[in-house]
């Protein structure tokens, strides 16, 4: 092989030129030759000019040199080996220059990642962050998301922009081997920039100052990988106007944003398509394209986390007879998933364990308790209940966990976990009362929400005898605040009830379901029957007749609205009988009102009216003005449905006036306004009737009662061709059919 370099050339210069012509990085050549990257770097910089023959032979083989080229490399190496001085002469030390100039462009980057796919948005964001004067880029994201791969891919493809070199250091902020000292890192950087080892200052401050002075006029890329804290990074910032520093971390390192104007670049999980491409990079395109749905399922089960996907792919690569569908079936078992996503000391569980070890004890404790949450989101009150602490302490821990990318704040004051992180949290030890505390938090908060959403209504139920009161309960300033809470927490409340039922905590199950009654009323056709049937099972298992009667009542009403009236009648008659036997006058009145709705649905308007009149009597005997008003509201509705407009108008007007709630928008008031509007239309007073129905619709719209808005606007459209009413009606229907 003709290298084009004289045999007398310096070994480091020759080696550097041969490597570049072979298209190899330092790490690739070092790996192929079986030597360390540090040793190879020293050779190329001239600090190790006479390596042993076996090392030179290994390098020649890795570089694919012919016999002539290998001989030339050996001759250059031999010139740098020390020679024994003659016995009659004293050896004379060679003069040491003030500073050895660099013999090549420093390149300490590890090799480019193989099988890199996607990340177009993140690569663009990193390129934008790296523009300007001395930028500091902060690439952040959870463990295993591929931050290092992203940065190395970007750095290798952009090396032309850094003609004076590329420096890299693994700060090992999340490893078991300990973090390198600042001086240790600088003893890698400074020789790469041409400083002899014996000229490196002994102090970290002195070495850092020398590094900054050497970098001042150079165009360098400095990659600081796996940083744990801002103070670990600051002494290693080059500061040169043309230098770019890229830092990767599982923490947000907000201190660097404050002191060094670091520009954050967030790295999140992969989209499904990119996840399947990553699998194909390991397993081959043919194997993945043969099972496209199974590949997507694997990407989903791995949560788009590149580390998890690579581990799954490694397992499949070692089992060529396995199908992707078989691996997906194994990963579908939540009890085994994390174990299957670990290989030796690498995997999701290992990465999360190291991340958690970096956090204070109280934060780790909060993290473990979050795993006991049956839903997907927590606020500071739920987190406090789980850990048995107060909301302020819980919020502080959640913020620390968010900084470490163990939780994500999806909306102000609401946090969630990646699925694999949640599984890891569930594997940790916690106190046995965590779930009970959470359920009691939901009961206490639900009672407060009911009071704000439907002021003036009686309490849903007494608290359980062994209730564990939370340290703090959310306060609701008004109905809109309660409505917003219900909208945000609805799914988690449903999951909490299911978890209580599964744990045999029946006295909590039916209570949590009953705290949902305002949203059940607002969105009655949202398929509540299965949840209410679970509550009914729990109330019966709990032996609580009061609770059973209340659940039967709500269930009967929902079934009536769903058109399942015969089933509803069975439940409602049982509810009325239970309340009567228990001497619970208010519950009996309530049951009679709902029973009347079912009777009316079957055409029994006279029986329905008699039931409501009886409910009015019971409510007056009990002195319960809320139930009295409710019974009158339904009585007015039955008169209107029977076409008895005057009686409907008088009853609705009396119910609207006697409780003086004109300044409060609520469901009964909206429904009474509707009856009055329909009655006025029936009596021929069209203008007043339209005004009443419009008022009912506007009040329903004001607090999110979409079902009421649809009904009122539907009645308006039967009496008016106003396009404004049509537009509002269509909007209300759209809201009603879109689940919040």
XYZ file of C-alpha atoms in Angstrom:
740
model
C 0.000 0.000 0.000
C 1.328 3.439 -0.903
C 0.520 5.824 1.947
C 2.128 8.826 0.336
C 3.915 9.644 3.627
C 7.741 9.441 4.003
C 9.030 6.661 6.217
C 10.716 9.197 8.449
C 7.445 10.968 9.299
C 6.288 11.295 12.888
C 4.324 8.183 13.922
C 1.331 10.161 15.283
C 0.907 12.178 12.079
C 1.168 9.018 9.987
C -1.331 7.116 12.123
C -3.810 9.990 12.115
C -3.661 10.258 8.323
C -4.131 6.518 7.860
C -7.161 6.470 10.149
C -8.839 9.399 8.412
C -8.262 7.810 4.999
C -9.829 4.606 6.277
C -12.902 6.587 7.354
C -12.681 5.402 10.958
C -13.299 7.304 14.172
C -10.843 6.931 17.028
C -13.286 4.705 18.901
C -13.863 2.469 15.870
C -10.131 1.987 15.258
C -9.421 1.471 18.958
C -12.163 -1.145 19.182
C -10.922 -2.985 16.081
C -7.311 -2.955 17.301
C -8.153 -3.927 20.866
C -6.655 -0.840 22.505
C -8.168 2.024 24.482
C -9.373 5.230 22.881
C -7.135 7.147 25.279
C -4.045 5.231 24.125
C -4.901 5.806 20.486
C -5.493 9.511 21.141
C -2.083 9.787 22.833
C -0.397 8.103 19.857
C -1.953 10.436 17.320
C -1.018 13.507 19.362
C 2.603 12.411 19.574
C 2.635 11.643 23.289
C 3.216 7.943 22.640
C 5.377 7.902 19.509
C 6.954 4.484 19.877
C 4.334 1.851 20.698
C 5.208 -1.823 21.014
C 5.367 -4.002 17.895
C 2.275 -6.012 18.812
C 0.269 -2.769 19.104
C 1.523 -1.597 15.700
C 0.624 -4.963 14.129
C -2.895 -4.733 15.604
C -3.302 -1.207 14.215
C -2.057 -2.275 10.783
C -4.554 -5.154 10.718
C -7.425 -2.896 11.798
C -6.452 -0.370 9.101
C -6.272 -3.166 6.469
C -2.695 -2.152 5.488
C -0.716 -4.261 3.062
C 2.770 -5.511 3.921
C 4.450 -2.327 2.731
C 2.094 -0.084 4.630
C 2.448 -2.165 7.788
C 6.250 -2.031 7.464
C 6.175 1.735 7.040
C 4.017 2.137 10.156
C 6.429 -0.101 12.118
C 9.481 1.915 10.954
C 7.823 5.174 12.063
C 7.036 3.607 15.425
C 10.586 2.289 15.868
C 12.018 5.775 15.429
C 10.135 6.884 18.499
C 11.160 4.003 20.741
C 13.833 4.828 23.355
C 17.383 3.568 22.606
C 19.850 2.433 25.258
C 22.712 4.927 25.602
C 26.344 3.679 25.180
C 27.949 2.670 28.491
C 30.715 5.288 28.175
C 28.295 8.168 27.658
C 25.807 9.719 30.059
C 22.358 10.111 28.537
C 21.318 13.669 27.775
C 17.639 14.487 28.275
C 15.917 16.030 25.303
C 14.778 19.614 25.778
C 11.103 19.987 26.670
C 9.250 22.571 24.599
C 7.072 25.109 26.388
C 4.006 23.594 24.760
C 3.737 20.796 22.263
C 1.553 21.903 19.360
C -1.300 19.584 18.515
C -0.377 17.009 15.901
C -3.961 16.533 14.676
C -7.524 17.668 15.222
C -8.692 16.250 18.552
C -11.641 13.873 18.320
C -12.748 12.234 21.552
C -16.279 11.442 20.400
C -17.470 7.855 20.834
C -18.584 6.208 17.629
C -21.822 7.288 16.032
C -24.829 5.278 17.259
C -25.952 2.450 15.011
C -29.594 2.042 14.079
C -30.471 5.684 14.771
C -33.919 6.610 13.400
C -36.235 9.603 13.449
C -35.782 12.539 15.818
C -35.985 15.091 13.005
C -37.648 17.678 15.260
C -35.113 17.188 18.059
C -32.155 17.367 15.658
C -33.519 20.615 14.244
C -34.037 21.992 17.747
C -30.472 21.076 18.701
C -29.068 22.750 15.592
C -31.023 25.906 16.376
C -29.895 25.851 20.009
C -26.262 25.511 18.881
C -26.265 28.782 16.925
C -24.975 32.106 18.178
C -22.075 33.034 20.415
C -20.760 30.343 22.806
C -24.080 28.527 23.099
C -24.704 26.013 25.872
C -27.272 23.405 24.809
C -29.051 21.331 27.440
C -30.472 18.065 26.064
C -32.824 16.685 28.713
C -35.184 13.752 29.009
C -35.959 10.635 31.037
C -33.663 7.647 31.428
C -33.436 5.495 28.313
C -35.001 8.039 25.955
C -31.886 8.283 23.755
C -30.323 11.634 24.668
C -26.732 10.470 24.144
C -27.565 8.787 20.832
C -29.241 11.968 19.617
C -26.267 14.173 20.509
C -23.642 11.796 19.064
C -25.613 11.394 15.841
C -25.887 15.171 15.553
C -22.206 15.711 16.417
C -20.881 13.179 13.910
C -22.996 14.603 11.119
C -21.991 18.155 11.998
C -18.266 17.606 12.616
C -17.338 19.839 9.682
C -18.605 22.794 11.705
C -15.916 22.223 14.354
C -12.564 22.259 12.541
C -10.589 22.633 15.776
C -11.880 19.470 17.386
C -14.553 17.560 19.199
C -14.231 16.831 22.907
C -16.336 14.366 24.851
C -16.608 13.366 28.514
C -18.992 11.017 30.278
C -19.704 12.688 33.617
C -21.301 9.453 34.872
C -23.937 11.310 36.854
C -26.232 8.273 36.833
C -23.828 5.350 37.060
C -22.526 3.099 39.777
C -18.861 3.848 39.032
C -18.764 7.325 40.555
C -18.467 10.713 38.896
C -15.099 11.812 37.509
C -13.444 14.778 39.195
C -13.213 17.981 37.178
C -9.434 17.602 37.006
C -9.791 14.057 35.657
C -11.918 15.326 32.776
C -9.563 18.202 32.048
C -6.634 15.768 31.941
C -8.425 14.278 28.937
C -9.279 17.585 27.294
C -5.989 19.462 27.683
C -3.696 16.848 26.072
C -6.168 16.675 23.196
C -5.543 20.390 22.748
C -1.741 19.912 22.730
C -0.786 20.415 26.386
C 1.860 17.927 27.582
C 0.833 15.968 30.660
C 3.610 17.453 32.747
C 2.346 20.972 31.958
C -1.206 20.435 33.184
C -1.841 22.414 36.412
C -2.347 20.384 39.548
C -5.439 22.294 40.650
C -8.874 22.018 39.076
C -9.206 25.798 38.924
C -5.844 26.177 37.173
C -6.610 23.424 34.688
C -10.050 24.920 33.974
C -8.512 28.349 33.375
C -5.976 26.850 30.965
C -8.757 25.006 29.152
C -10.744 28.212 28.734
C -7.717 30.097 27.406
C -6.932 27.385 24.849
C -10.554 27.223 23.719
C -10.936 30.991 23.467
C -9.998 31.267 19.793
C -10.952 27.785 18.617
C -14.071 26.401 17.043
C -14.711 23.407 19.318
C -17.613 21.139 20.188
C -17.631 20.014 23.814
C -20.060 17.220 24.736
C -20.635 16.680 28.459
C -22.717 13.524 28.735
C -24.828 12.315 31.679
C -24.492 15.384 33.866
C -26.180 15.149 37.238
C -26.021 18.752 38.466
C -25.175 22.229 37.235
C -22.109 22.560 39.492
C -20.627 19.455 37.869
C -20.711 21.181 34.480
C -19.740 24.813 35.057
C -15.933 24.324 35.429
C -15.911 22.439 32.110
C -17.582 25.120 29.990
C -15.055 26.370 27.408
C -16.430 29.871 27.047
C -14.836 30.566 23.652
C -16.950 32.664 21.316
C -16.950 29.935 18.677
C -17.303 26.967 21.017
C -20.519 24.960 21.341
C -21.219 22.977 24.513
C -23.853 20.237 24.535
C -24.871 18.727 27.867
C -27.128 15.718 28.355
C -28.959 15.093 31.605
C -31.948 13.331 33.132
C -32.423 16.489 35.203
C -33.504 19.855 33.871
C -30.426 21.610 35.308
C -32.319 24.866 35.627
C -29.314 26.436 37.332
C -27.460 26.378 34.012
C -30.382 28.099 32.358
C -30.155 30.870 34.951
C -26.359 31.353 35.104
C -25.236 30.356 31.609
C -28.331 30.937 29.469
C -28.412 27.256 28.582
C -30.903 26.459 25.829
C -32.986 23.380 26.678
C -33.809 20.745 24.067
C -36.363 18.229 25.342
C -36.184 14.612 24.182
C -39.358 12.574 24.558
C -40.311 9.013 23.677
C -40.425 7.876 20.053
C -43.535 7.917 17.935
C -44.755 4.392 16.997
C -43.428 4.606 13.426
C -39.940 5.569 14.617
C -40.114 2.844 17.259
C -40.731 0.203 14.620
C -37.862 1.606 12.543
C -35.584 1.187 15.536
C -36.695 -2.442 15.827
C -36.002 -2.922 12.124
C -32.501 -1.509 12.565
C -31.688 -4.348 14.973
C -33.837 -7.190 13.637
C -33.829 -6.398 9.946
C -36.528 -4.854 7.809
C -37.881 -8.181 6.570
C -38.582 -9.546 10.045
C -40.349 -6.391 11.195
C -42.319 -5.767 7.996
C -43.615 -9.355 8.161
C -45.488 -8.477 11.390
C -46.368 -4.762 11.190
C -49.147 -4.848 13.796
C -47.037 -6.836 16.257
C -44.180 -4.353 15.744
C -46.495 -1.440 16.546
C -47.744 -3.314 19.612
C -44.158 -3.828 20.793
C -43.444 -0.122 20.349
C -46.581 0.654 22.355
C -45.705 -1.774 25.169
C -42.216 -0.279 25.354
C -43.820 3.142 25.653
C -41.705 4.489 22.790
C -38.646 4.343 25.070
C -35.584 3.576 22.909
C -33.798 1.718 25.718
C -36.802 -0.585 26.194
C -37.125 -1.095 22.430
C -33.445 -2.016 22.104
C -33.692 -4.527 24.943
C -36.788 -6.093 23.378
C -35.016 -6.201 20.023
C -31.938 -7.783 21.625
C -34.091 -10.539 23.104
C -35.683 -11.177 19.732
C -32.301 -11.128 17.971
C -31.164 -13.894 20.292
C -34.288 -15.934 19.496
C -34.651 -15.968 15.703
C -37.488 -18.507 15.930
C -39.629 -16.170 18.024
C -42.242 -14.003 16.378
C -42.761 -10.377 17.316
C -46.300 -11.303 18.314
C -44.971 -13.814 20.864
C -42.718 -11.194 22.406
C -45.623 -8.707 22.496
C -47.773 -11.301 24.258
C -45.102 -11.751 26.932
C -44.696 -8.014 27.428
C -48.468 -7.622 27.786
C -48.163 -9.196 31.236
C -47.525 -6.156 33.456
C -46.089 -8.325 36.236
C -43.268 -9.491 33.920
C -42.748 -6.517 31.635
C -39.942 -4.768 33.483
C -38.071 -8.028 33.979
C -38.276 -8.770 30.263
C -36.924 -5.305 29.499
C -33.681 -5.919 31.405
C -30.618 -7.604 29.920
C -27.769 -8.280 32.351
C -27.127 -4.930 34.056
C -28.805 -2.897 31.309
C -32.461 -2.058 31.007
C -35.306 0.143 32.116
C -35.338 -1.005 35.731
C -31.585 -0.488 36.148
C -31.743 2.996 34.620
C -34.648 4.044 36.838
C -33.017 2.631 39.951
C -29.902 4.746 39.409
C -32.000 7.865 38.729
C -33.954 7.340 41.929
C -30.800 6.829 43.985
C -29.765 10.401 43.195
C -32.854 11.856 44.912
C -33.472 12.677 48.588
C -35.216 10.040 50.681
C -38.524 11.861 50.979
C -38.691 12.326 47.208
C -37.955 8.638 46.592
C -40.624 7.747 49.141
C -43.164 9.932 47.349
C -42.226 8.284 44.035
C -42.828 4.798 45.427
C -46.250 5.800 46.765
C -47.262 7.240 43.391
C -47.107 3.679 42.126
C -50.100 2.847 44.330
C -52.319 5.291 42.442
C -54.824 3.323 40.337
C -55.277 6.132 37.817
C -53.005 8.072 35.519
C -52.791 11.579 37.034
C -52.233 13.055 40.475
C -52.450 16.512 41.960
C -50.635 17.568 45.109
C -53.581 16.566 47.303
C -53.733 13.017 45.936
C -49.948 12.683 46.152
C -50.032 13.881 49.766
C -52.735 11.374 50.659
C -50.778 8.510 49.099
C -47.591 9.314 51.002
C -49.294 10.398 54.216
C -47.840 13.892 54.040
C -49.188 17.391 53.422
C -49.902 18.971 50.010
C -46.992 21.427 50.206
C -44.438 18.696 50.860
C -46.007 16.524 48.168
C -45.819 19.329 45.612
C -42.143 19.904 46.406
C -41.433 16.207 45.838
C -43.437 16.172 42.604
C -41.434 19.107 41.306
C -38.181 17.308 42.133
C -39.455 14.200 40.371
C -40.414 16.305 37.354
C -36.914 17.794 37.232
C -35.582 14.206 37.184
C -38.069 13.289 34.401
C -39.732 10.641 36.571
C -43.075 12.444 36.333
C -44.423 14.897 33.766
C -46.589 17.928 34.514
C -49.292 17.668 31.848
C -51.240 20.711 33.081
C -50.648 23.166 35.909
C -50.781 21.142 39.111
C -51.359 17.746 37.428
C -48.651 15.138 36.986
C -48.449 11.766 35.256
C -45.916 8.951 34.768
C -44.676 7.030 31.754
C -46.194 3.529 31.814
C -42.854 1.786 32.436
C -41.959 4.262 35.175
C -45.329 3.563 36.817
C -44.663 -0.185 36.708
C -41.300 0.379 38.364
C -42.870 2.528 41.085
C -45.412 -0.227 41.763
C -42.581 -2.680 42.390
C -41.255 -0.622 45.321
C -42.229 -1.074 48.966
C -44.835 1.284 50.443
C -47.090 1.543 53.466
C -50.185 -0.690 53.404
C -52.599 2.204 54.053
C -51.614 4.183 50.930
C -54.660 3.140 48.885
C -57.076 3.669 51.787
C -55.673 7.172 52.352
C -56.087 7.981 48.659
C -59.694 6.759 48.584
C -60.566 8.807 51.664
C -58.972 11.827 50.022
C -61.251 11.340 47.008
C -64.302 10.958 49.246
C -63.519 14.153 51.179
C -62.768 16.095 48.000
C -65.843 14.704 46.246
C -68.084 15.888 49.085
C -66.564 19.366 48.786
C -67.083 19.315 45.009
C -70.744 18.305 45.381
C -71.308 21.148 47.847
C -69.848 23.649 45.369
C -71.477 22.167 42.264
C -74.967 21.765 43.732
C -75.181 24.133 46.715
C -78.028 23.529 49.128
C -78.240 19.777 48.561
C -77.968 17.425 51.508
C -74.773 15.524 52.182
C -74.444 12.377 50.087
C -73.654 10.101 53.049
C -71.848 9.948 56.378
C -68.102 9.237 56.266
C -66.815 5.684 56.911
C -66.259 4.860 60.569
C -62.501 4.409 60.050
C -62.115 7.374 57.685
C -58.518 8.625 57.380
C -58.852 12.401 57.002
C -56.328 13.912 54.567
C -53.955 16.646 55.724
C -55.522 19.048 53.251
C -58.671 19.091 51.128
C -59.017 21.132 47.956
C -61.345 24.118 48.287
C -63.752 25.032 45.479
C -64.532 28.712 45.129
C -67.619 28.149 42.993
C -69.442 25.757 40.713
C -67.060 26.312 37.782
C -64.117 25.217 39.916
C -65.981 22.050 40.913
C -66.972 21.367 37.302
C -63.332 21.740 36.211
C -62.239 19.286 38.911
C -64.834 16.728 37.851
C -63.771 17.066 34.210
C -60.113 16.522 35.104
C -60.611 13.763 37.667
C -63.517 11.801 36.231
C -61.483 8.905 34.817
C -59.249 8.687 37.877
C -62.277 8.673 40.191
C -63.718 5.802 38.166
C -60.447 3.886 38.442
C -60.262 4.632 42.155
C -63.729 3.120 42.652
C -62.674 0.016 40.693
C -59.502 -0.288 42.787
C -61.511 0.041 46.012
C -63.902 -2.671 44.847
C -61.022 -4.992 43.873
C -59.392 -4.433 47.283
C -62.629 -5.250 49.115
C -62.935 -1.695 50.455
C -66.672 -1.688 49.757
C -67.523 1.144 52.146
C -65.258 3.392 50.012
C -66.410 2.095 46.629
C -70.051 3.186 46.698
C -69.217 6.479 48.381
C -66.735 7.479 45.659
C -69.303 6.629 42.981
C -71.994 8.700 44.690
C -69.695 11.755 44.808
C -69.901 11.655 41.020
C -73.644 12.280 40.955
C -73.409 15.904 39.706
C -71.450 14.846 36.627
C -73.787 11.850 36.177
C -76.665 14.334 36.050
C -74.838 16.615 33.623
C -73.873 13.784 31.276
C -76.476 11.164 32.010
C -76.036 9.250 28.751
C -72.324 8.573 29.203
C -72.708 4.907 30.096
C -72.734 5.099 33.896
C -74.709 1.905 34.521
C -71.721 -0.502 34.936
C -70.044 1.788 37.456
C -73.290 2.181 39.411
C -73.815 -1.593 39.386
C -70.365 -1.977 40.941
C -71.361 0.582 43.572
C -74.580 -1.341 44.234
C -72.635 -4.587 44.769
C -70.353 -2.781 47.211
C -73.205 -1.114 49.127
C -74.851 -4.501 49.590
C -71.533 -6.108 50.610
C -71.050 -3.240 53.055
C -74.522 -3.824 54.480
C -75.336 -0.119 54.244
C -79.070 0.250 53.485
C -78.840 4.011 53.134
C -76.055 3.691 50.581
C -77.892 0.915 48.749
C -81.040 3.027 48.477
C -79.115 6.035 47.120
C -77.238 3.969 44.542
C -80.461 2.225 43.431
C -82.029 5.626 42.991
C -79.269 7.006 40.751
C -78.983 3.735 38.825
C -82.748 3.659 38.202
C -82.677 7.206 36.864
C -79.726 6.446 34.524
C -81.463 3.327 33.219
C -84.622 5.352 32.596
C -82.651 7.901 30.571
C -81.088 5.031 28.604
C -84.564 3.692 27.748
C -84.232 0.620 29.976
C -87.368 1.522 31.908
C -88.509 -1.944 33.117
C -85.083 -2.511 34.706
C -85.210 0.979 36.157
C -88.614 0.385 37.773
C -87.281 -2.675 39.604
C -84.406 -0.699 41.089
C -86.500 2.368 41.912
C -89.249 0.430 43.659
C -86.556 -1.303 45.731
C -84.993 2.062 46.575
C -88.322 3.478 47.735
C -89.084 0.401 49.846
C -85.627 0.426 51.478
C -85.940 4.087 52.399
C -89.451 3.619 53.766
C -88.412 0.676 55.957
C -85.445 2.627 57.244
C -87.668 5.617 58.072
C -85.513 7.817 55.843
C -88.149 10.312 54.711
C -85.809 12.345 52.521
C -84.453 9.267 50.740
C -88.011 8.017 50.203
C -89.077 11.347 48.713
C -86.058 11.304 46.430
C -86.852 7.747 45.316
C -90.472 8.655 44.589
C -89.369 11.524 42.364
C -87.118 9.285 40.262
C -89.756 6.518 40.229
C -92.170 9.083 38.807
C -89.737 9.793 35.960
C -89.753 6.083 35.028
C -93.552 5.891 35.296
C -93.899 8.922 33.039
C -91.563 7.310 30.513
C -94.083 4.453 30.250
C -96.954 6.909 29.807
C -98.203 6.872 33.376
C -98.351 10.634 33.806
C -101.130 10.556 36.397
C -99.230 8.021 38.551
C -96.080 10.100 38.106
C -97.848 13.255 39.262
C -99.276 11.459 42.330
C -95.803 10.191 43.202
C -94.357 13.687 42.999
C -97.183 15.117 45.120
C -96.430 12.464 47.742
C -92.725 13.398 47.558
C -93.618 17.070 48.143
C -95.545 16.071 51.285
C -92.652 13.981 52.631
C -90.136 16.748 51.924
C -92.304 19.317 53.743
C -92.659 16.950 56.703
C -88.876 16.628 56.847
C -88.407 20.384 56.354
C -86.131 19.735 53.380
C -86.651 22.658 50.998
C -84.211 21.270 48.411
C -86.099 17.996 47.964
C -89.411 19.875 48.051
C -88.225 22.067 45.204
C -86.941 19.032 43.286
C -90.280 17.240 43.668
C -92.158 20.342 42.500
C -89.832 20.635 39.509
C -90.713 17.106 38.380
C -94.384 17.613 39.186
C -94.374 20.656 36.905
C -92.711 18.592 34.184
C -95.366 15.887 34.409
C -98.179 18.491 34.163
C -96.471 19.978 31.092
C -96.074 16.579 29.441
C -99.781 15.970 30.084
C -100.596 19.288 28.379
C -101.937 20.829 31.601
C -100.197 24.113 30.907
C -101.714 26.273 33.639
C -100.932 23.772 36.419
C -97.422 23.327 34.993
C -96.857 27.112 34.910
C -98.148 27.672 38.453
C -96.116 24.807 39.927
C -92.918 25.861 38.163
C -93.369 29.498 39.174
C -93.956 28.557 42.829
C -90.860 26.359 42.870
C -88.737 29.092 41.317
C -89.901 31.734 43.798
C -90.252 30.027 47.144
C -86.542 29.237 47.547
C -85.251 32.586 46.208
C -82.380 31.078 44.223
C -82.632 33.444 41.273
C -78.965 34.394 41.639
C -77.786 30.767 41.438
C -77.644 28.794 38.206
C -78.225 25.098 38.841
C -79.864 22.147 37.106
C -83.281 22.264 38.877
C -83.586 25.979 38.129
C -82.743 25.400 34.441
C -85.352 22.652 34.207
C -87.982 24.787 35.945
C -87.299 27.652 33.526
C -87.763 25.217 30.648
C -91.129 24.047 31.990
C -92.257 27.615 32.473
C -91.192 28.527 28.930
C -92.998 25.528 27.427
C -96.099 26.261 29.506
C -96.164 29.878 28.322
C -95.878 28.692 24.718
C -98.699 26.229 25.356
C -100.838 29.050 26.714
C -100.132 31.165 23.625
C -97.668 33.638 25.138
C -94.974 33.081 22.532
C -92.701 36.053 23.303
C -92.441 35.298 27.028
C -92.101 31.587 26.373
C -89.149 32.124 24.029
C -87.494 34.451 26.550
C -87.840 31.851 29.320
C -86.421 29.046 27.175
C -83.544 31.272 26.025
C -82.789 32.099 29.679
C -82.826 28.382 30.543
C -80.443 27.599 27.672
C -78.045 30.414 28.590
C -77.903 29.371 32.231
C -77.269 25.749 31.209
C -74.483 26.874 28.877
C -72.945 29.022 31.610
C -72.026 26.075 33.816
C -71.555 23.264 31.326
C -74.961 21.570 31.592
C -74.960 20.569 27.931
C -77.862 18.126 28.192
C -80.076 20.925 29.547
C -78.843 23.319 26.866
C -79.765 20.818 24.133
C -83.240 20.347 25.587
C -83.944 24.073 26.007
C -82.582 24.978 22.562
C -84.501 22.081 21.005
C -87.712 23.476 22.475
C -86.769 26.920 21.139
C -86.246 25.581 17.632
C -89.750 24.127 17.686
C -91.082 27.633 18.284
C -88.568 29.772 16.373
C -86.501 29.704 13.181
C -83.762 31.921 14.647
C -80.385 30.835 13.169
C -78.634 31.849 16.381
C -80.612 29.218 18.290
C -79.681 26.658 15.614
C -75.958 27.435 15.919
C -76.064 27.191 19.726
C -78.017 23.949 19.520
C -75.455 22.392 17.153
C -72.594 23.505 19.412
C -74.284 22.027 22.496
C -74.912 18.724 20.702
C -71.245 18.622 19.667
C -70.129 19.192 23.255
C -72.532 16.581 24.550
C -71.297 13.938 22.150
C -67.638 14.677 22.907
C -66.688 13.155 26.230
C -64.811 15.509 28.555
